[in-house]
mmCIF file of N, CA and C in Angstrom:
data_model
loop_
_atom_site.group_PDB
_atom_site.id
_atom_site.type_symbol
_atom_site.label_atom_id
_atom_site.label_comp_id
_atom_site.label_asym_id
_atom_site.label_seq_id
_atom_site.Cartn_x
_atom_site.Cartn_y
_atom_site.Cartn_z
ATOM 1 N N ARG A 15 0.844 -1.182 0.000
ATOM 2 C CA ARG A 15 0.000 0.000 0.000
ATOM 3 C C ARG A 15 0.883 1.237 0.000
ATOM 4 N N SER A 16 0.809 2.022 -1.054
ATOM 5 C CA SER A 16 1.651 3.210 -1.127
ATOM 6 C C SER A 16 0.975 4.373 -0.427
ATOM 7 N N SER A 17 1.784 5.272 0.111
ATOM 8 C CA SER A 17 1.202 6.398 0.820
ATOM 9 C C SER A 17 0.707 7.439 -0.169
ATOM 10 N N GLY A 18 -0.395 8.082 0.187
ATOM 11 C CA GLY A 18 -0.919 9.174 -0.588
ATOM 12 C C GLY A 18 -1.647 8.781 -1.841
ATOM 13 N N GLY A 19 -1.917 7.534 -2.015
ATOM 14 C CA GLY A 19 -2.502 7.156 -3.264
ATOM 15 C C GLY A 19 -3.972 6.996 -3.237
ATOM 16 N N GLY A 20 -4.410 5.996 -2.561
ATOM 17 C CA GLY A 20 -5.660 5.376 -2.895
ATOM 18 C C GLY A 20 -6.936 6.042 -2.518
ATOM 19 N N SER A 21 -7.919 5.283 -2.759
ATOM 20 C CA SER A 21 -9.293 5.663 -2.563
ATOM 21 C C SER A 21 -9.559 5.973 -1.094
ATOM 22 N N GLY A 22 -10.406 6.965 -0.883
ATOM 23 C CA GLY A 22 -10.785 7.322 0.470
ATOM 24 C C GLY A 22 -9.836 8.276 1.150
ATOM 25 N N CYS A 23 -8.772 8.708 0.458
ATOM 26 C CA CYS A 23 -7.784 9.608 1.061
ATOM 27 C C CYS A 23 -8.106 11.080 0.823
ATOM 28 N N GLN A 24 -9.133 11.348 0.019
ATOM 29 C CA GLN A 24 -9.415 12.728 -0.365
ATOM 30 C C GLN A 24 -10.796 13.145 0.103
ATOM 31 N N VAL A 25 -10.902 14.416 0.550
ATOM 32 C CA VAL A 25 -12.197 14.970 0.924
ATOM 33 C C VAL A 25 -12.578 16.079 -0.052
ATOM 34 N N PHE A 26 -13.877 16.230 -0.238
ATOM 35 C CA PHE A 26 -14.467 17.240 -1.113
ATOM 36 C C PHE A 26 -15.149 18.254 -0.206
ATOM 37 N N ILE A 27 -14.848 19.535 -0.406
ATOM 38 C CA ILE A 27 -15.373 20.593 0.458
ATOM 39 C C ILE A 27 -16.230 21.531 -0.377
ATOM 40 N N THR A 28 -17.430 21.827 0.115
ATOM 41 C CA THR A 28 -18.292 22.811 -0.529
ATOM 42 C C THR A 28 -18.603 23.927 0.457
ATOM 43 N N ASN A 29 -19.168 24.995 -0.068
ATOM 44 C CA ASN A 29 -19.529 26.187 0.685
ATOM 45 C C ASN A 29 -18.292 26.978 1.145
ATOM 46 N N LEU A 30 -17.195 26.872 0.376
ATOM 47 C CA LEU A 30 -16.010 27.673 0.682
ATOM 48 C C LEU A 30 -16.269 29.143 0.376
ATOM 49 N N SER A 31 -15.686 30.012 1.179
ATOM 50 C CA SER A 31 -15.699 31.433 0.877
ATOM 51 C C SER A 31 -14.885 31.673 -0.393
ATOM 52 N N TYR A 32 -15.291 32.653 -1.179
ATOM 53 C CA TYR A 32 -14.515 33.004 -2.369
ATOM 54 C C TYR A 32 -13.179 33.645 -1.986
ATOM 55 N N ASP A 33 -13.016 33.975 -0.705
ATOM 56 C CA ASP A 33 -11.752 34.531 -0.205
ATOM 57 C C ASP A 33 -10.758 33.443 0.202
ATOM 58 N N THR A 34 -11.206 32.201 0.317
ATOM 59 C CA THR A 34 -10.330 31.120 0.777
ATOM 60 C C THR A 34 -9.327 30.742 -0.307
ATOM 61 N N GLU A 35 -8.055 30.718 0.078
ATOM 62 C CA GLU A 35 -6.964 30.304 -0.816
ATOM 63 C C GLU A 35 -6.554 28.878 -0.456
ATOM 64 N N TRP A 36 -5.820 28.221 -1.357
ATOM 65 C CA TRP A 36 -5.416 26.833 -1.112
ATOM 66 C C TRP A 36 -4.587 26.713 0.168
ATOM 67 N N GLN A 37 -3.730 27.686 0.459
ATOM 68 C CA GLN A 37 -2.888 27.592 1.653
ATOM 69 C C GLN A 37 -3.722 27.642 2.933
ATOM 70 N N GLY A 38 -4.728 28.511 2.952
ATOM 71 C CA GLY A 38 -5.619 28.591 4.102
ATOM 72 C C GLY A 38 -6.405 27.306 4.300
ATOM 73 N N LEU A 39 -6.815 26.701 3.188
ATOM 74 C CA LEU A 39 -7.531 25.428 3.246
ATOM 75 C C LEU A 39 -6.620 24.336 3.815
ATOM 76 N N LYS A 40 -5.397 24.288 3.317
ATOM 77 C CA LYS A 40 -4.422 23.301 3.795
ATOM 78 C C LYS A 40 -4.157 23.482 5.286
ATOM 79 N N ASP A 41 -3.944 24.714 5.710
ATOM 80 C CA ASP A 41 -3.680 24.992 7.129
ATOM 81 C C ASP A 41 -4.856 24.572 8.004
ATOM 82 N N HIS A 42 -6.072 24.819 7.525
ATOM 83 C CA HIS A 42 -7.277 24.493 8.293
ATOM 84 C C HIS A 42 -7.424 22.980 8.501
ATOM 85 N N PHE A 43 -7.007 22.197 7.513
ATOM 86 C CA PHE A 43 -7.178 20.743 7.566
ATOM 87 C C PHE A 43 -5.963 20.012 8.145
ATOM 88 N N ARG A 44 -4.877 20.719 8.385
ATOM 89 C CA ARG A 44 -3.627 20.099 8.827
ATOM 90 C C ARG A 44 -3.749 19.349 10.162
ATOM 91 N N ASP A 45 -4.622 19.802 11.052
ATOM 92 C CA ASP A 45 -4.775 19.127 12.349
ATOM 93 C C ASP A 45 -5.350 17.717 12.222
ATOM 94 N N CYS A 46 -5.935 17.400 11.089
ATOM 95 C CA CYS A 46 -6.554 16.084 10.889
ATOM 96 C C CYS A 46 -5.570 15.054 10.343
ATOM 97 N N GLY A 47 -4.413 15.500 9.861
ATOM 98 C CA GLY A 47 -3.436 14.569 9.311
ATOM 99 C C GLY A 47 -2.498 15.266 8.350
ATOM 100 N N GLU A 48 -1.660 14.465 7.702
ATOM 101 C CA GLU A 48 -0.700 15.008 6.749
ATOM 102 C C GLU A 48 -1.397 15.321 5.428
ATOM 103 N N VAL A 49 -1.443 16.602 5.079
ATOM 104 C CA VAL A 49 -2.087 17.043 3.851
ATOM 105 C C VAL A 49 -1.076 16.970 2.713
ATOM 106 N N LEU A 50 -1.396 16.161 1.707
ATOM 107 C CA LEU A 50 -0.533 16.055 0.530
ATOM 108 C C LEU A 50 -0.842 17.147 -0.485
ATOM 109 N N ARG A 51 -2.113 17.534 -0.560
ATOM 110 C CA ARG A 51 -2.520 18.534 -1.544
ATOM 111 C C ARG A 51 -3.822 19.187 -1.094
ATOM 112 N N ALA A 52 -3.900 20.483 -1.317
ATOM 113 C CA ALA A 52 -5.143 21.224 -1.107
ATOM 114 C C ALA A 52 -5.355 22.079 -2.341
ATOM 115 N N ASP A 53 -6.580 22.108 -2.831
ATOM 116 C CA ASP A 53 -6.864 22.833 -4.058
ATOM 117 C C ASP A 53 -8.226 23.503 -3.955
ATOM 118 N N VAL A 54 -8.268 24.786 -4.306
ATOM 119 C CA VAL A 54 -9.522 25.528 -4.394
ATOM 120 C C VAL A 54 -9.846 25.644 -5.880
ATOM 121 N N LYS A 55 -10.987 25.110 -6.282
ATOM 122 C CA LYS A 55 -11.357 25.042 -7.700
ATOM 123 C C LYS A 55 -11.773 26.404 -8.238
ATOM 124 N N GLU A 56 -11.366 26.661 -9.481
ATOM 125 C CA GLU A 56 -11.716 27.897 -10.170
ATOM 126 C C GLU A 56 -12.370 27.570 -11.508
ATOM 127 N N ASP A 57 -13.169 28.521 -12.005
ATOM 128 C CA ASP A 57 -13.752 28.321 -13.330
ATOM 129 C C ASP A 57 -12.733 28.725 -14.398
ATOM 130 N N HIS A 58 -13.126 28.658 -15.656
ATOM 131 C CA HIS A 58 -12.195 28.936 -16.757
ATOM 132 C C HIS A 58 -11.728 30.397 -16.798
ATOM 133 N N ASN A 59 -12.411 31.286 -16.062
ATOM 134 C CA ASN A 59 -12.005 32.696 -15.981
ATOM 135 C C ASN A 59 -11.159 32.987 -14.744
ATOM 136 N N GLY A 60 -10.854 31.943 -13.961
ATOM 137 C CA GLY A 60 -10.045 32.136 -12.761
ATOM 138 C C GLY A 60 -10.820 32.553 -11.527
ATOM 139 N N ARG A 61 -12.155 32.537 -11.613
ATOM 140 C CA ARG A 61 -12.977 32.861 -10.444
ATOM 141 C C ARG A 61 -13.187 31.612 -9.606
ATOM 142 N N LYS A 62 -13.069 31.773 -8.300
ATOM 143 C CA LYS A 62 -13.263 30.637 -7.404
ATOM 144 C C LYS A 62 -14.706 30.166 -7.454
ATOM 145 N N ARG A 63 -14.878 28.851 -7.324
ATOM 146 C CA ARG A 63 -16.203 28.234 -7.432
ATOM 147 C C ARG A 63 -16.816 27.882 -6.089
ATOM 148 N N GLY A 64 -16.080 28.101 -4.975
ATOM 149 C CA GLY A 64 -16.617 27.789 -3.651
ATOM 150 C C GLY A 64 -16.493 26.321 -3.274
ATOM 151 N N ILE A 65 -15.660 25.587 -4.025
ATOM 152 C CA ILE A 65 -15.428 24.176 -3.719
ATOM 153 C C ILE A 65 -13.925 23.896 -3.721
ATOM 154 N N GLY A 66 -13.554 22.826 -3.033
ATOM 155 C CA GLY A 66 -12.143 22.456 -2.995
ATOM 156 C C GLY A 66 -11.961 21.002 -2.641
ATOM 157 N N ILE A 67 -10.710 20.570 -2.702
ATOM 158 C CA ILE A 67 -10.352 19.205 -2.309
ATOM 159 C C ILE A 67 -9.113 19.258 -1.423
ATOM 160 N N VAL A 68 -9.052 18.298 -0.512
ATOM 161 C CA VAL A 68 -7.860 18.105 0.314
ATOM 162 C C VAL A 68 -7.544 16.618 0.289
ATOM 163 N N ARG A 69 -6.294 16.296 -0.059
ATOM 164 C CA ARG A 69 -5.848 14.897 -0.104
ATOM 165 C C ARG A 69 -4.911 14.628 1.072
ATOM 166 N N PHE A 70 -5.210 13.537 1.785
ATOM 167 C CA PHE A 70 -4.411 13.091 2.933
ATOM 168 C C PHE A 70 -3.619 11.840 2.573
ATOM 169 N N THR A 71 -2.720 11.436 3.477
ATOM 170 C CA THR A 71 -1.922 10.234 3.227
ATOM 171 C C THR A 71 -2.682 8.953 3.519
ATOM 172 N N SER A 72 -3.798 9.040 4.265
ATOM 173 C CA SER A 72 -4.536 7.811 4.583
ATOM 174 C C SER A 72 -6.040 8.073 4.649
ATOM 175 N N PRO A 73 -6.835 7.034 4.417
ATOM 176 C CA PRO A 73 -8.288 7.168 4.563
ATOM 177 C C PRO A 73 -8.701 7.563 5.983
ATOM 178 N N ALA A 74 -7.952 7.111 6.991
ATOM 179 C CA ALA A 74 -8.293 7.453 8.380
ATOM 180 C C ALA A 74 -8.201 8.956 8.614
ATOM 181 N N GLU A 75 -7.200 9.588 8.017
ATOM 182 C CA GLU A 75 -7.053 11.041 8.152
ATOM 183 C C GLU A 75 -8.196 11.767 7.446
ATOM 184 N N ALA A 76 -8.566 11.290 6.276
ATOM 185 C CA ALA A 76 -9.672 11.895 5.542
ATOM 186 C C ALA A 76 -10.973 11.755 6.333
ATOM 187 N N GLN A 77 -11.193 10.595 6.920
ATOM 188 C CA GLN A 77 -12.404 10.383 7.720
ATOM 189 C C GLN A 77 -12.407 11.278 8.952
ATOM 190 N N ARG A 78 -11.239 11.475 9.537
ATOM 191 C CA ARG A 78 -11.123 12.376 10.692
ATOM 192 C C ARG A 78 -11.505 13.799 10.283
ATOM 193 N N ALA A 79 -11.080 14.215 9.085
ATOM 194 C CA ALA A 79 -11.424 15.555 8.597
ATOM 195 C C ALA A 79 -12.935 15.712 8.454
ATOM 196 N N VAL A 80 -13.605 14.692 7.932
ATOM 197 C CA VAL A 80 -15.063 14.734 7.807
ATOM 198 C C VAL A 80 -15.692 14.851 9.194
ATOM 199 N N SER A 81 -15.236 14.023 10.121
ATOM 200 C CA SER A 81 -15.807 13.998 11.469
ATOM 201 C C SER A 81 -15.588 15.310 12.222
ATOM 202 N N GLU A 82 -14.392 15.885 12.072
ATOM 203 C CA GLU A 82 -14.031 17.053 12.880
ATOM 204 C C GLU A 82 -14.324 18.398 12.217
ATOM 205 N N LEU A 83 -14.377 18.457 10.882
ATOM 206 C CA LEU A 83 -14.461 19.760 10.227
ATOM 207 C C LEU A 83 -15.742 19.991 9.439
ATOM 208 N N ASN A 84 -16.564 18.959 9.242
ATOM 209 C CA ASN A 84 -17.855 19.181 8.594
ATOM 210 C C ASN A 84 -18.697 20.083 9.490
ATOM 211 N N GLY A 85 -19.164 21.194 8.952
ATOM 212 C CA GLY A 85 -19.975 22.137 9.725
ATOM 213 C C GLY A 85 -19.177 23.193 10.459
ATOM 214 N N VAL A 86 -17.847 23.128 10.389
ATOM 215 C CA VAL A 86 -16.986 24.094 11.059
ATOM 216 C C VAL A 86 -16.761 25.290 10.126
ATOM 217 N N GLU A 87 -16.680 26.474 10.710
ATOM 218 C CA GLU A 87 -16.541 27.693 9.923
ATOM 219 C C GLU A 87 -15.099 27.952 9.509
ATOM 220 N N LEU A 88 -14.930 28.397 8.274
ATOM 221 C CA LEU A 88 -13.649 28.873 7.753
ATOM 222 C C LEU A 88 -13.931 30.113 6.913
ATOM 223 N N ASP A 89 -13.257 31.202 7.218
ATOM 224 C CA ASP A 89 -13.436 32.468 6.490
ATOM 225 C C ASP A 89 -14.908 32.883 6.411
ATOM 226 N N GLY A 90 -15.632 32.668 7.511
ATOM 227 C CA GLY A 90 -17.017 33.125 7.594
ATOM 228 C C GLY A 90 -18.055 32.213 6.969
ATOM 229 N N ARG A 91 -17.639 31.037 6.493
ATOM 230 C CA ARG A 91 -18.586 30.100 5.869
ATOM 231 C C ARG A 91 -18.516 28.751 6.572
ATOM 232 N N GLU A 92 -19.672 28.117 6.762
ATOM 233 C CA GLU A 92 -19.740 26.794 7.373
ATOM 234 C C GLU A 92 -19.461 25.744 6.305
ATOM 235 N N LEU A 93 -18.357 25.032 6.469
ATOM 236 C CA LEU A 93 -17.927 24.066 5.461
ATOM 237 C C LEU A 93 -18.781 22.808 5.459
ATOM 238 N N MET A 94 -18.956 22.242 4.276
ATOM 239 C CA MET A 94 -19.542 20.921 4.128
ATOM 240 C C MET A 94 -18.434 20.024 3.593
ATOM 241 N N VAL A 95 -18.073 19.006 4.374
ATOM 242 C CA VAL A 95 -16.933 18.153 4.074
ATOM 243 C C VAL A 95 -17.399 16.712 3.974
ATOM 244 N N ARG A 96 -17.008 16.043 2.888
ATOM 245 C CA ARG A 96 -17.348 14.630 2.728
ATOM 246 C C ARG A 96 -16.200 13.921 2.004
ATOM 247 N N ILE A 97 -16.191 12.596 2.110
ATOM 248 C CA ILE A 97 -15.203 11.804 1.377
ATOM 249 C C ILE A 97 -15.476 11.970 -0.118
ATOM 250 N N ASP A 98 -14.421 12.212 -0.877
ATOM 251 C CA ASP A 98 -14.553 12.357 -2.328
ATOM 252 C C ASP A 98 -14.532 10.966 -2.960
ATOM 253 N N GLU A 99 -15.698 10.487 -3.314
ATOM 254 C CA GLU A 99 -15.843 9.144 -3.862
ATOM 255 C C GLU A 99 -15.230 9.001 -5.256
ATOM 256 N N ARG A 100 -15.019 10.117 -5.944
ATOM 257 C CA ARG A 100 -14.472 10.062 -7.305
ATOM 258 C C ARG A 100 -12.953 10.120 -7.340
ATOM 259 N N ALA A 101 -12.333 10.258 -6.184
ATOM 260 C CA ALA A 101 -10.864 10.385 -6.150
ATOM 261 C C ALA A 101 -10.199 9.029 -6.298
#
């Protein structure tokens, strides 16, 4: 089992503030485990879409993020966090 790879290691976040940057997202999720990647999605014009992803090294860390950060506020918005089934 390689680290950082498989299914269940990534969470999908909705209801992000348009002010949230990838670094702020990564910092917010760091307490749940080792963050390999954090990304705030943008449209083709570079405008933020209010969604993002955070990839952890293990499914347990991703599940911890769902348990601990779903419904928690970041930059004035209550986050919705779930396991990214498409990752």
